[in-house]
Coordinates of C-alpha atoms and ligand atoms in Angstrom, one line a residue:
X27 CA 64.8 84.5 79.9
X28 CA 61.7 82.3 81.5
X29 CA 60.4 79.6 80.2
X30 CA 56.9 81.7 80.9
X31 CA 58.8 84.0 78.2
X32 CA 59.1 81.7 75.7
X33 CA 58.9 82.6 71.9
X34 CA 56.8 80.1 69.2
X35 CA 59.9 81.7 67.0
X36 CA 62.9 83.7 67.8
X37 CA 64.4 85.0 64.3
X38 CA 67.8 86.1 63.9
X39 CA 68.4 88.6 60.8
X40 CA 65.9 90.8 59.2
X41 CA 66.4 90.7 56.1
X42 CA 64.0 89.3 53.2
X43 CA 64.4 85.8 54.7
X44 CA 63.9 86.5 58.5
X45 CA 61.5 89.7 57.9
X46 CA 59.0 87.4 55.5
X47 CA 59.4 84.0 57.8
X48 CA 58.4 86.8 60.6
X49 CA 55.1 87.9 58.9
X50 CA 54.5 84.5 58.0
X51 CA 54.7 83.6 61.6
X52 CA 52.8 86.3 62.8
X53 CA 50.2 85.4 60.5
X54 CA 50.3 81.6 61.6
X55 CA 49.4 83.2 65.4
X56 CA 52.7 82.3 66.3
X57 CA 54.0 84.4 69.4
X58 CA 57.4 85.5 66.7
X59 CA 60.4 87.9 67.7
X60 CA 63.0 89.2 64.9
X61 CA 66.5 90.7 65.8
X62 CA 68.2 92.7 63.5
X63 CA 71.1 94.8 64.2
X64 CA 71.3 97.5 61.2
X65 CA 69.1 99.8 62.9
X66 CA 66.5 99.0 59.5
X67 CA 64.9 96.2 58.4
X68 CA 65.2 94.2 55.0
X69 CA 68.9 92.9 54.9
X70 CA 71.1 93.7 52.4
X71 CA 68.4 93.3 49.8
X72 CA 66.3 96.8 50.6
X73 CA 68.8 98.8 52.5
X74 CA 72.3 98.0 49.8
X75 CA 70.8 95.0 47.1
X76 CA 67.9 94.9 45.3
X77 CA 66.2 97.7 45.9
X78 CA 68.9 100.8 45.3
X79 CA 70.4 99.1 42.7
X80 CA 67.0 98.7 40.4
X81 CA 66.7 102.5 41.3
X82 CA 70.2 103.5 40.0
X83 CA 70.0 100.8 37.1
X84 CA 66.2 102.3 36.0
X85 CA 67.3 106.1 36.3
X86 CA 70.5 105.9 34.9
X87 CA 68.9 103.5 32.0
X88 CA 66.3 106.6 31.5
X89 CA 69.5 109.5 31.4
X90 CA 71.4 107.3 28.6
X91 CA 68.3 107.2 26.7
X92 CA 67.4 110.6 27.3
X93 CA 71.1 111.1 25.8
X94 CA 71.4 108.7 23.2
X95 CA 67.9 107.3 22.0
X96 CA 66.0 110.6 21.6
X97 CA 66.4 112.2 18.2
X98 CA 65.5 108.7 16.3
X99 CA 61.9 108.6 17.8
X100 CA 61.5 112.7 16.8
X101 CA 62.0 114.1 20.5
X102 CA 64.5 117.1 21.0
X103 CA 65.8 117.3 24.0
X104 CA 67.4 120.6 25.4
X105 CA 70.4 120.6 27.8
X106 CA 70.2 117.6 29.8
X107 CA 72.4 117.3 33.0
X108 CA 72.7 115.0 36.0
X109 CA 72.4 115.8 39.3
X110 CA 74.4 112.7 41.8
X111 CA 73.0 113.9 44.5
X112 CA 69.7 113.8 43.9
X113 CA 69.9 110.9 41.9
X114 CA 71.1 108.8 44.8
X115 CA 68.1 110.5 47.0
X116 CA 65.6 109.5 44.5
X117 CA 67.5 105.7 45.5
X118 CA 67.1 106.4 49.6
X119 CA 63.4 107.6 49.3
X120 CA 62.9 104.4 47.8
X121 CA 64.7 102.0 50.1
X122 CA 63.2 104.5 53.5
X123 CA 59.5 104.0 52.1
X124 CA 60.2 100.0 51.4
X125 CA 62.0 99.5 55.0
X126 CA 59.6 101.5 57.0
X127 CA 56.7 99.8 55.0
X128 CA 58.4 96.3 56.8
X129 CA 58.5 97.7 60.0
X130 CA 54.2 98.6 59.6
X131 CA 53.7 95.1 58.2
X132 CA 55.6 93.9 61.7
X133 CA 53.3 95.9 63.7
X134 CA 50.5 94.6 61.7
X135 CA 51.2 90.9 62.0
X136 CA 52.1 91.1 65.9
X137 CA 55.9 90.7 65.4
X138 CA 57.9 91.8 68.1
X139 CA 60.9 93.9 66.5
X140 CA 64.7 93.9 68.3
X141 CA 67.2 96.0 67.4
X142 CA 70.1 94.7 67.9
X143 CA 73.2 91.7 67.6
X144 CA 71.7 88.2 68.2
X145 CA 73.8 85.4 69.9
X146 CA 73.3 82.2 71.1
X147 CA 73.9 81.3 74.2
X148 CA 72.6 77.6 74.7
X149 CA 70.3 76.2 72.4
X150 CA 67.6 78.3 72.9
X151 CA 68.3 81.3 74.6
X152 CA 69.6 84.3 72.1
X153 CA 71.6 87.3 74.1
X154 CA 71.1 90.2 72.1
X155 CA 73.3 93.2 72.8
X156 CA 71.0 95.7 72.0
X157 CA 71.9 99.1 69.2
X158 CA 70.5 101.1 72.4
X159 CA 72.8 99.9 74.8
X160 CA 72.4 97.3 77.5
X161 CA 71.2 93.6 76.5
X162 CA 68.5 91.3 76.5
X163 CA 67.7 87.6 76.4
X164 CA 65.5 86.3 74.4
X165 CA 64.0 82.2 75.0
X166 CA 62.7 80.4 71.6
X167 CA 60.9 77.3 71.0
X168 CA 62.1 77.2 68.0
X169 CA 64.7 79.6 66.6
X170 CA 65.7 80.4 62.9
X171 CA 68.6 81.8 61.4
X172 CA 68.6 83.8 58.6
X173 CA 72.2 86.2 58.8
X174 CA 72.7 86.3 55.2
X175 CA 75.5 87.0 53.3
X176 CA 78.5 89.3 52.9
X177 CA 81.0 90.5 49.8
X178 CA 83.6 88.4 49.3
X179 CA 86.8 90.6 50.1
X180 CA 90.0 90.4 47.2
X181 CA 93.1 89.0 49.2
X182 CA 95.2 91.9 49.3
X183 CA 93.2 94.9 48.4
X184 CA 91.8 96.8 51.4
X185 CA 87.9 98.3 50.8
X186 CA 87.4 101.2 51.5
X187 CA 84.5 102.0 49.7
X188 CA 85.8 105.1 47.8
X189 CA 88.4 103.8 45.7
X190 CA 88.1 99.7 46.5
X191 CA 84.4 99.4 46.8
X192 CA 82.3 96.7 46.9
X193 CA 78.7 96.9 45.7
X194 CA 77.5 98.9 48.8
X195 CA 80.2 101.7 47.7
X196 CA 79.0 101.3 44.1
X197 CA 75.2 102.4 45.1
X198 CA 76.5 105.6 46.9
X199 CA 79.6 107.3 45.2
X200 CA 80.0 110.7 45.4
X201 CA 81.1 111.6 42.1
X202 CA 81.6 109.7 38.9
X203 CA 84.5 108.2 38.5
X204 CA 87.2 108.7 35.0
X205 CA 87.9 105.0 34.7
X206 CA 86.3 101.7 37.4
X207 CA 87.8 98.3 36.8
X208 CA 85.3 95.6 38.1
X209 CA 86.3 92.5 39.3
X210 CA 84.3 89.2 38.2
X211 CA 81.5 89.8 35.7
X212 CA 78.6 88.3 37.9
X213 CA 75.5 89.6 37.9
X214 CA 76.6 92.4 40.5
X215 CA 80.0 93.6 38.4
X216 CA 77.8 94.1 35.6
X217 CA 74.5 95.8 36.8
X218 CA 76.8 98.0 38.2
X219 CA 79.4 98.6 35.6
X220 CA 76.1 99.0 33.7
X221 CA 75.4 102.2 35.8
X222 CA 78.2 104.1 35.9
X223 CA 79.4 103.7 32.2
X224 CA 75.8 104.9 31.6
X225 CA 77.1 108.0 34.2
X226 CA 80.1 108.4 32.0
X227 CA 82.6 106.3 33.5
X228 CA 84.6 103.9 31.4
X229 CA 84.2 100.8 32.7
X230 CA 86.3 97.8 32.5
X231 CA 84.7 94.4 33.1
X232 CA 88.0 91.4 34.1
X233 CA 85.8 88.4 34.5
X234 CA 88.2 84.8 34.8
X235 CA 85.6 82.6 33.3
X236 CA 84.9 82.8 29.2
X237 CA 82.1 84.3 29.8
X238 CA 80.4 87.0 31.5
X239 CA 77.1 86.8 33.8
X240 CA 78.3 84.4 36.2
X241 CA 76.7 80.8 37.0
X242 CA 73.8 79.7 35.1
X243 CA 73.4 81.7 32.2
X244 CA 73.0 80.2 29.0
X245 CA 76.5 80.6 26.9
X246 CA 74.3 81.5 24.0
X247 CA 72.6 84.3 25.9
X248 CA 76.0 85.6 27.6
X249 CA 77.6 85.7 24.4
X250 CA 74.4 88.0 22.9
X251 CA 74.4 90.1 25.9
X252 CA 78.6 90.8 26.0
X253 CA 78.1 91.9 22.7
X254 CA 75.4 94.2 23.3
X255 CA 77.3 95.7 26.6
X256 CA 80.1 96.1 24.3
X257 CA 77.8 98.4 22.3
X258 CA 77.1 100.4 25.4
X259 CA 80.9 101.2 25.8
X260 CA 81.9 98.5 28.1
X261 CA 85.1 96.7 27.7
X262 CA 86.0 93.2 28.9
X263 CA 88.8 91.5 29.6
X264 CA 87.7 87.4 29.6
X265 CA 89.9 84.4 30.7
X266 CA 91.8 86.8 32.8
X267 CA 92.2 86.8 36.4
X268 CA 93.1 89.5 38.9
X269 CA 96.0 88.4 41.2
X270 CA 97.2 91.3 43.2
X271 CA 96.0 94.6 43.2
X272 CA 97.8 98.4 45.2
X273 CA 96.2 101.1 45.9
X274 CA 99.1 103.5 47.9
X275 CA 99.1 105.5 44.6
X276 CA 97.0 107.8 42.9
X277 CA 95.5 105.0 40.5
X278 CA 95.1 102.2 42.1
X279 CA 97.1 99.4 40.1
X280 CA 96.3 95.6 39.4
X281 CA 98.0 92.5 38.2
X282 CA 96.0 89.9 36.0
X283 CA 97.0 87.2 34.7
X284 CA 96.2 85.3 31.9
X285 CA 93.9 82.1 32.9
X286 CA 92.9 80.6 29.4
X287 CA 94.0 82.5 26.3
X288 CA 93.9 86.2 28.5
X289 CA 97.0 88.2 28.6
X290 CA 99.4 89.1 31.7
X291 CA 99.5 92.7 32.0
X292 CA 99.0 95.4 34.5
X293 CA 95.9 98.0 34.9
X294 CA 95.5 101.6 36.1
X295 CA 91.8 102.6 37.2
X296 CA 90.2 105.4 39.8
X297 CA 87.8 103.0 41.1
X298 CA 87.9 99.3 41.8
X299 CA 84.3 97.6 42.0
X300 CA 85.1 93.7 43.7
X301 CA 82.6 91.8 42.6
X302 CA 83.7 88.4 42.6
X303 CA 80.6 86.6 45.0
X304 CA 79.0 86.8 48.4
X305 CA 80.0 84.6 51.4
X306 CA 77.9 83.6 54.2
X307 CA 77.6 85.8 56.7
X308 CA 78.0 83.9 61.1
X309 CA 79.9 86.5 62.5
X310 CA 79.4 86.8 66.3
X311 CA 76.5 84.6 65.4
X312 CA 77.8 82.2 68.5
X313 CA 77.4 79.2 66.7
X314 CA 80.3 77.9 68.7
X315 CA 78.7 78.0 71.8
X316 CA 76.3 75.6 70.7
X317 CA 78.3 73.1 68.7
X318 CA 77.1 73.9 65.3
X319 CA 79.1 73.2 62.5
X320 CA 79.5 74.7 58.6
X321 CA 80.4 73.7 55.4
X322 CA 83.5 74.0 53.6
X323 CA 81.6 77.3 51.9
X324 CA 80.6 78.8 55.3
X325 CA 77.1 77.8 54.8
X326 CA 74.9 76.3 57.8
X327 CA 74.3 72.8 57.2
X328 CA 70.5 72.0 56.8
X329 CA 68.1 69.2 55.9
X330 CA 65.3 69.3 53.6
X331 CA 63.0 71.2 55.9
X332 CA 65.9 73.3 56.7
X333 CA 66.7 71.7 60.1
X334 CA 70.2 72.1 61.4
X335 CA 71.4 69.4 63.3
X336 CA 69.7 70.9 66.1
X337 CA 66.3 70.1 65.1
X338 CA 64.2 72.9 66.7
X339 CA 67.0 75.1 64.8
X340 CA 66.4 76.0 61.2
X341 CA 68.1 78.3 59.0
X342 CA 67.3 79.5 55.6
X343 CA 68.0 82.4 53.1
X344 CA 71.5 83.5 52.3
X345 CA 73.5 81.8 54.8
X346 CA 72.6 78.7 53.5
X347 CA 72.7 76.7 50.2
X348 CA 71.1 77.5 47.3
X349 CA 71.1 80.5 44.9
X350 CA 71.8 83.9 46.8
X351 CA 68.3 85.7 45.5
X352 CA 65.8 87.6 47.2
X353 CA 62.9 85.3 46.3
X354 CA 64.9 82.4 46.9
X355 CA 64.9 83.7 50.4
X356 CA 61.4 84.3 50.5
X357 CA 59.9 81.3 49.0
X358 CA 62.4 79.5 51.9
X359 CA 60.7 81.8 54.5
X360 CA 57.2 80.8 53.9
X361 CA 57.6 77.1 54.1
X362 CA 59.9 77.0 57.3
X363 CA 56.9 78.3 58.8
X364 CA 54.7 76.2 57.1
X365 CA 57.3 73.6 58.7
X366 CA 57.1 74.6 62.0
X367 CA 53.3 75.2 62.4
X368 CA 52.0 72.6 59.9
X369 CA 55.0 70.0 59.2
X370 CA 55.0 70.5 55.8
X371 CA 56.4 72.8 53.3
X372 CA 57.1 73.2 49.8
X373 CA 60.1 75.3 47.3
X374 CA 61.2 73.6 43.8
X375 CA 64.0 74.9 43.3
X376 CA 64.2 73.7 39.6
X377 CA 62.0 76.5 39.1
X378 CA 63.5 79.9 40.4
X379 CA 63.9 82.5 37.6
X380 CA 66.8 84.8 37.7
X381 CA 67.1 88.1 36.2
X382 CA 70.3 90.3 35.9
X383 CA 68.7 94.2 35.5
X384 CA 70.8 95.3 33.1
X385 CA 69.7 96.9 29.1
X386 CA 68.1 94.8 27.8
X387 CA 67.1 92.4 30.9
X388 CA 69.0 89.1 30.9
X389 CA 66.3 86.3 32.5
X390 CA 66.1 82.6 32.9
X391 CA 64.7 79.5 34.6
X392 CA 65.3 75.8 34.4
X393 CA 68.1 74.3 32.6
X394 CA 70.5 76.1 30.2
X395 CA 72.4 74.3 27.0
X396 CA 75.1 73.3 28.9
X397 CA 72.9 72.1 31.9
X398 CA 71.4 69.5 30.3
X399 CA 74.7 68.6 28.0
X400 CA 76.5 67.7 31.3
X401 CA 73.6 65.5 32.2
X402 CA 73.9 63.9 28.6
X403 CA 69.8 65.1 28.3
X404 CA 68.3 65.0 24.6
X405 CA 67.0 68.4 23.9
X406 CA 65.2 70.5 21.2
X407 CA 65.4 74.4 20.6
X408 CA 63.3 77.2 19.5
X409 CA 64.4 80.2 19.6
X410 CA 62.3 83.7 18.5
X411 CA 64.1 87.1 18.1
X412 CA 62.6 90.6 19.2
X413 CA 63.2 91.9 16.1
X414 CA 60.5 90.0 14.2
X415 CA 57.7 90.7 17.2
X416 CA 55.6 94.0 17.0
X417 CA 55.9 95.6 20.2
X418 CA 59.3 95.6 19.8
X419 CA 59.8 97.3 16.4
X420 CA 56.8 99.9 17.5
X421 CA 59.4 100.6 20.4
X422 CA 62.4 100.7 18.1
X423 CA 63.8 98.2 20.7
X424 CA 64.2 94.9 18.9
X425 CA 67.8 93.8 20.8
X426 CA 67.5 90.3 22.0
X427 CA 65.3 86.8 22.0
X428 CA 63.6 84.4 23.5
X429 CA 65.3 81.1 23.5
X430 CA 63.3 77.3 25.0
X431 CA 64.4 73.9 25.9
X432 CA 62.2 71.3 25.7
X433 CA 62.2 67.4 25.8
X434 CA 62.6 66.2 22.5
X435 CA 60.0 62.9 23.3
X436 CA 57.3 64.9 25.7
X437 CA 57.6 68.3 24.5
X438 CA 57.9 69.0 28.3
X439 CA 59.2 72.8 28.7
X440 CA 62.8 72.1 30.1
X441 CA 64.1 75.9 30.4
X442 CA 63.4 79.7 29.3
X443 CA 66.2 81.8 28.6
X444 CA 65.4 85.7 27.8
X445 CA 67.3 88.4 27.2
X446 CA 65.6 91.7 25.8
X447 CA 63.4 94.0 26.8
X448 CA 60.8 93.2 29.6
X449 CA 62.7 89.7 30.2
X450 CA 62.7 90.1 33.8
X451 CA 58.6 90.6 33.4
X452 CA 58.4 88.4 31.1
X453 CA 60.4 85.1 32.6
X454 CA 57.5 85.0 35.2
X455 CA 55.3 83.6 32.6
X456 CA 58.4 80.7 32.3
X457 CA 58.3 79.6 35.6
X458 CA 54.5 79.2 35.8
X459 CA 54.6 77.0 32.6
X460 CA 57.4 75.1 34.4
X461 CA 55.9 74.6 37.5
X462 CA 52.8 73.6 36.1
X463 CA 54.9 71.0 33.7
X464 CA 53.9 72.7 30.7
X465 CA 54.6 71.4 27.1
X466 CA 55.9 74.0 24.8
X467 CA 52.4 73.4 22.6
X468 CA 50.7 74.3 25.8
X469 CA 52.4 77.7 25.7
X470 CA 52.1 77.6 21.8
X471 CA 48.3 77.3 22.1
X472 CA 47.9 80.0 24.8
X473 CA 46.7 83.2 23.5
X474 CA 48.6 86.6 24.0
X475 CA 47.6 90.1 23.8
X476 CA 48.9 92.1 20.6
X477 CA 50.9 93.8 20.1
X478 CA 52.8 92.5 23.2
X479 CA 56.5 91.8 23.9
X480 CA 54.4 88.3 25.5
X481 CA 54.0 87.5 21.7
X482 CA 57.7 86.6 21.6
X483 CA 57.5 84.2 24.6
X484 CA 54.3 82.3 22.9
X485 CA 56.3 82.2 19.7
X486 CA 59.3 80.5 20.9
X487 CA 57.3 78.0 22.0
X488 CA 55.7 77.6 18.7
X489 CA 58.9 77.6 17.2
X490 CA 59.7 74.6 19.4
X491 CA 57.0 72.8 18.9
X492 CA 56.7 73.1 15.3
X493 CA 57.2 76.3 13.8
X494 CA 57.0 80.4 14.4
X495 CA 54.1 82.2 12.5
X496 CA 56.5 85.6 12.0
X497 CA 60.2 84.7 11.9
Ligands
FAD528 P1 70.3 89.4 54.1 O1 69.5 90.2 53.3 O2 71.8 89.6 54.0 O3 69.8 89.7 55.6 C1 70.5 89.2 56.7 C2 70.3 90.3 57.9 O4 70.7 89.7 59.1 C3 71.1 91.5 57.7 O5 70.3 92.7 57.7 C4 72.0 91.5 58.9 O6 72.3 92.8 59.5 C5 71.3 90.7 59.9 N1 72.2 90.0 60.8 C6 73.3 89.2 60.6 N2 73.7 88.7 61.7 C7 73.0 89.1 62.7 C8 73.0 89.0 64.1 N3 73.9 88.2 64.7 N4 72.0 89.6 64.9 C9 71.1 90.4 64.3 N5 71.0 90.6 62.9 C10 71.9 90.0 62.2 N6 68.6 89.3 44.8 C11 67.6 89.2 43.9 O7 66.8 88.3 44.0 N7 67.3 90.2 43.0 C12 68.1 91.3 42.9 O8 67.9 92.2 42.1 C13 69.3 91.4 43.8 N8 70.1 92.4 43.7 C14 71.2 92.5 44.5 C15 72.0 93.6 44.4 C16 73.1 93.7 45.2 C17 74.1 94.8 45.1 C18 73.4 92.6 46.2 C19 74.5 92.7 47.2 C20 72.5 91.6 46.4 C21 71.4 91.5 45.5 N9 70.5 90.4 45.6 C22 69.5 90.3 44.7 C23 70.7 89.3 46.6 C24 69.8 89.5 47.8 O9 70.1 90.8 48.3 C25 70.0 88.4 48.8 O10 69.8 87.2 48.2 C26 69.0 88.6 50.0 O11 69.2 89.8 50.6 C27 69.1 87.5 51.0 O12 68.3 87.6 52.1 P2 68.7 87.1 53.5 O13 67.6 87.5 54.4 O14 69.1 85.7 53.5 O15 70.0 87.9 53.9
NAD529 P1 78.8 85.8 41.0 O1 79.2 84.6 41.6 O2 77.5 85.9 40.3 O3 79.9 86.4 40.0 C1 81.3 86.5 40.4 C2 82.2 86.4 39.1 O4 83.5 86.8 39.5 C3 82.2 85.0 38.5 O5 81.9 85.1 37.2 C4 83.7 84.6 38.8 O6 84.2 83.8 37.8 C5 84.4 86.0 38.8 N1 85.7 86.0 39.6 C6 85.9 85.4 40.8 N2 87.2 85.7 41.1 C7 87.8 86.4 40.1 C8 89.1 87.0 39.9 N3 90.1 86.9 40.8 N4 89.3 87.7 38.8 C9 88.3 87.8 37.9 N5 87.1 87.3 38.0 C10 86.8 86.6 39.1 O7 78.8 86.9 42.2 P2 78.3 88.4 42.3 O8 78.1 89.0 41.0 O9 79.3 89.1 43.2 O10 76.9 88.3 43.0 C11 76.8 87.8 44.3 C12 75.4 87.2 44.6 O11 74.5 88.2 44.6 C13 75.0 86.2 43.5 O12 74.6 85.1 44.1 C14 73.9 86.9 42.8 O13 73.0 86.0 42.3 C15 73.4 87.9 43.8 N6 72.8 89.1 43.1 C16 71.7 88.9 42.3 C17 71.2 90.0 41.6 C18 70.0 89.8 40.8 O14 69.3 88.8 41.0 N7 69.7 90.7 39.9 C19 71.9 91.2 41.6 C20 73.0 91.3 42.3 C21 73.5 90.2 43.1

């Protein structure tokens, strides 16, 4: 490529972290090319993430109910029946109208779209081997990389995606499996064991920790929401890791072992789900060629304004540190840009909420329990149950609570922990109060709608503060 060629921004991945740092750009009036070699834009996120597994986890929520939670509210149903097929195309409409809607807000920002594999070749020239055939080379000023991430394979135990799946099989089975054994109870092993038990499979959850719901959750709130998977028909197998698994057979077959207080034995399932964390994704990236190095993780080493050692060189989303979320990615995106153009940028990341989809919502922001008892921080609790707040018990759906941290001396809101219905709603009005450093008698004094699920959130507060009005 020319120098008269030259790109403000040459993006590599397409996905929520390169696609949004590319409208960003493109609104900035920054001359911006992305390169993605999927053939669709949005990264794992729209075309295998977020997006079709909210559309299995919100249709097969809505059969179970249909099934089970029915003849208590007076509704008789006739024969009900489930059609995979068209259940996984209500998923692809979904993920073809949100991908194609990326590809019109390129067009609309002035972002030159490239479909194809993106390599360095020098520091700023990217050789792109194109999806079409041939190849291209593409000259940035500045360049950003943002490949994502990838399942982390189980040593041993080939995927396949029928039998040994990973979560992209898990969004597009063909048929519903007797038994699935998931390995690692993240938040991906159990929004999707969550789905198929709700299908009819029975699912087995082997997580090594003590608890389920992988890093961050509160131990309170992973203990309420096991028991309330339990209910569903999940089993789980805690303190017990998976060592080896086979799959020549008919079944395939796995050894765990105990880790703490979990029994050595072997299992027998149709369908294994691995689920035990992402990994960084560089493949063919080049990074060799231009002398860039990685973590012991695989991550790209960056600075605070996500500078890799080559300064015009940034990198954000996935592939680099920090929590592996969507809006992670985003929040990143926008303020490389704001980096680039305007030299300043801004992310806290002591407030980005998580939720985990499954019934009822799991959600949280800030510090759990056992955050701030590792940091030897004085804390106060108030906690306010869905079962004392109207909404709920109009919706004969009173599973769960709303749990805060505060500061003891200031009051200062310290973390929101939610699980129940609405939660993942409902922790966005958590990480406003923490952003804006709110007190808990902030919240407390803050009116909400009734009857609203809300009520529980202002409630917890007051509970924290002083005291709840209904519990
Ligand atoms: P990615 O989305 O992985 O995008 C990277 C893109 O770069 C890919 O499309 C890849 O093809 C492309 N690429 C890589 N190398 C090259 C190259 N050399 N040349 C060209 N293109 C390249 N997060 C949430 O916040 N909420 C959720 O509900 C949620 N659900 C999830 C469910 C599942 C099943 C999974 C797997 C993930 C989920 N996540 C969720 C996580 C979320 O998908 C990621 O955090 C997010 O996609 C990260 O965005 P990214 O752009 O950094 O990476
Ligand atoms: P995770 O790290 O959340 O959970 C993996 C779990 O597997 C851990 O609890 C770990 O202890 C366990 N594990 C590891 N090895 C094991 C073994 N040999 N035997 C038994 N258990 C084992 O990872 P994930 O659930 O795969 O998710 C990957 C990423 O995707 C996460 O960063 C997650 O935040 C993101 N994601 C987010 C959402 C969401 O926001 N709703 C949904 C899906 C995925």
């Amino acid at each position: 490529a020319s120098a008269s060629d030259e790109k403000d921004l040459v993006i590599i991945g397409g996905g929520v972290a390169g696609y949004v740092a590319a409208i960003k750009a493109g609104q900035e009036g920054l001359k911006v090319t992305c390169i993605e070699k999927r053939g669709t834009l949005g990264g794992t996120c729209l075309n295998v993430g977020c997006i079709p597994s909210k559309s299995l986890l919100n249709n097969s929520h809505l059969y179970h109910q249909i099934l089970h939670d029915t003849k208590n509210r007076g509704i008789e149903v006739g024969d009900v029946k489930l059609n995979l097929t068209n259940f996984m195309k209500a998923k692809d409409s979904a993920v073809n109208g949100l991908t194609k809607g990326v590809e019109f807000l390129f067009k609309k920002n002035g972002v030159e779209y490239i479909k194809g594999a993106g390599s360095f070749v020098n520091e700023n020239d990217i050789k792109v081997a194109l999806n079409d055939g041939g190849e291209t080379t593409i000259r940035g000023r500045n360049i950003l990389i943002a490949t994502g991430s990838e399942a982390t394979p189980f040593p041993g135990l080939e995927v396949d995606e029928k039998r040994v799946i990973t979560s992209t099989g898990a969004i597009a089975l063909e048929k519903i499996p007797e038994t699935m054994l998931v390995i690692g109870g993240g938040i991906i092993g159990l929004e999707m064991a969550s789905v198929w038990s709700r299908l009819g499979s029975k699912v087995t959850v082997v997580e090594f920790l003590g608890q389920i719901g992988g890093p961050g959750m509160d131990t309170e709130i992973a203990k309420a929401t096991q028991k309330l998977l339990k209910k569903q028909g999940m089993e789980f197998k805690l303190n017990t890791k998976v060592i080896s698994g086979d799959k020549t057979g008919d079944k395939v077959k796995l050894e765990v072992d105990a880790a703490k207080g979990g029994k050595a034995e072997s299992l027998e399932t149709d369908v294994v789900l691995v689920a035990i964390g992402r990994r960084p994704y560089t493949q063919g990236l080049g990074l060799e060629n231009i002398g860039m190095e990685l973590d012991e993780r695989g991550r790209v080493i960056i600075d605070s304004e996500y500078r890799t050692k080559i300064p015009h060189i940034r990198c954000v989303g996935d592939v680099t540190f920090g929590p592996m979320l969507a809006h992670k990615a985003e929040e990143e995106a926008v303020a490389v840009v704001e980096y680039i153009k305007k030299g300043f940028g801004h992310v806290n990341y002591g407030a980005i909420p998580s939720v985990m989809y499954t019934y009822p919502e799991v959600a949280w922001v800030g510090q759990s329990e056992q955050d701030l008892q590792k940091q030897k921080m004085p804390y106060r609790v108030g906690t306010f149950p869905f079962s004392a707040n109207s909404r709920a018990k109009t919706n004969l759906d009173t599973d769960g609570m709303v749990k805060m941290l505060a500061d003891p001396e200031t009051d200062r809101l310290l973390g929101v922990h939610i699980i129940g219905p609405n939660a993942g709603e409902m922790i966005a009005e958590g990480t406003l109060a923490l952003e804006y450093g709110a007190s808990t008698e902030d919240i407390a004094r803050t009116c909400h709608a009734h009857p609203t699920l809300a009520e529980a959130f202002k409630e917890a507060a007051m509970a924290t503060s002083s005291k709840a009005i209904h519990f």
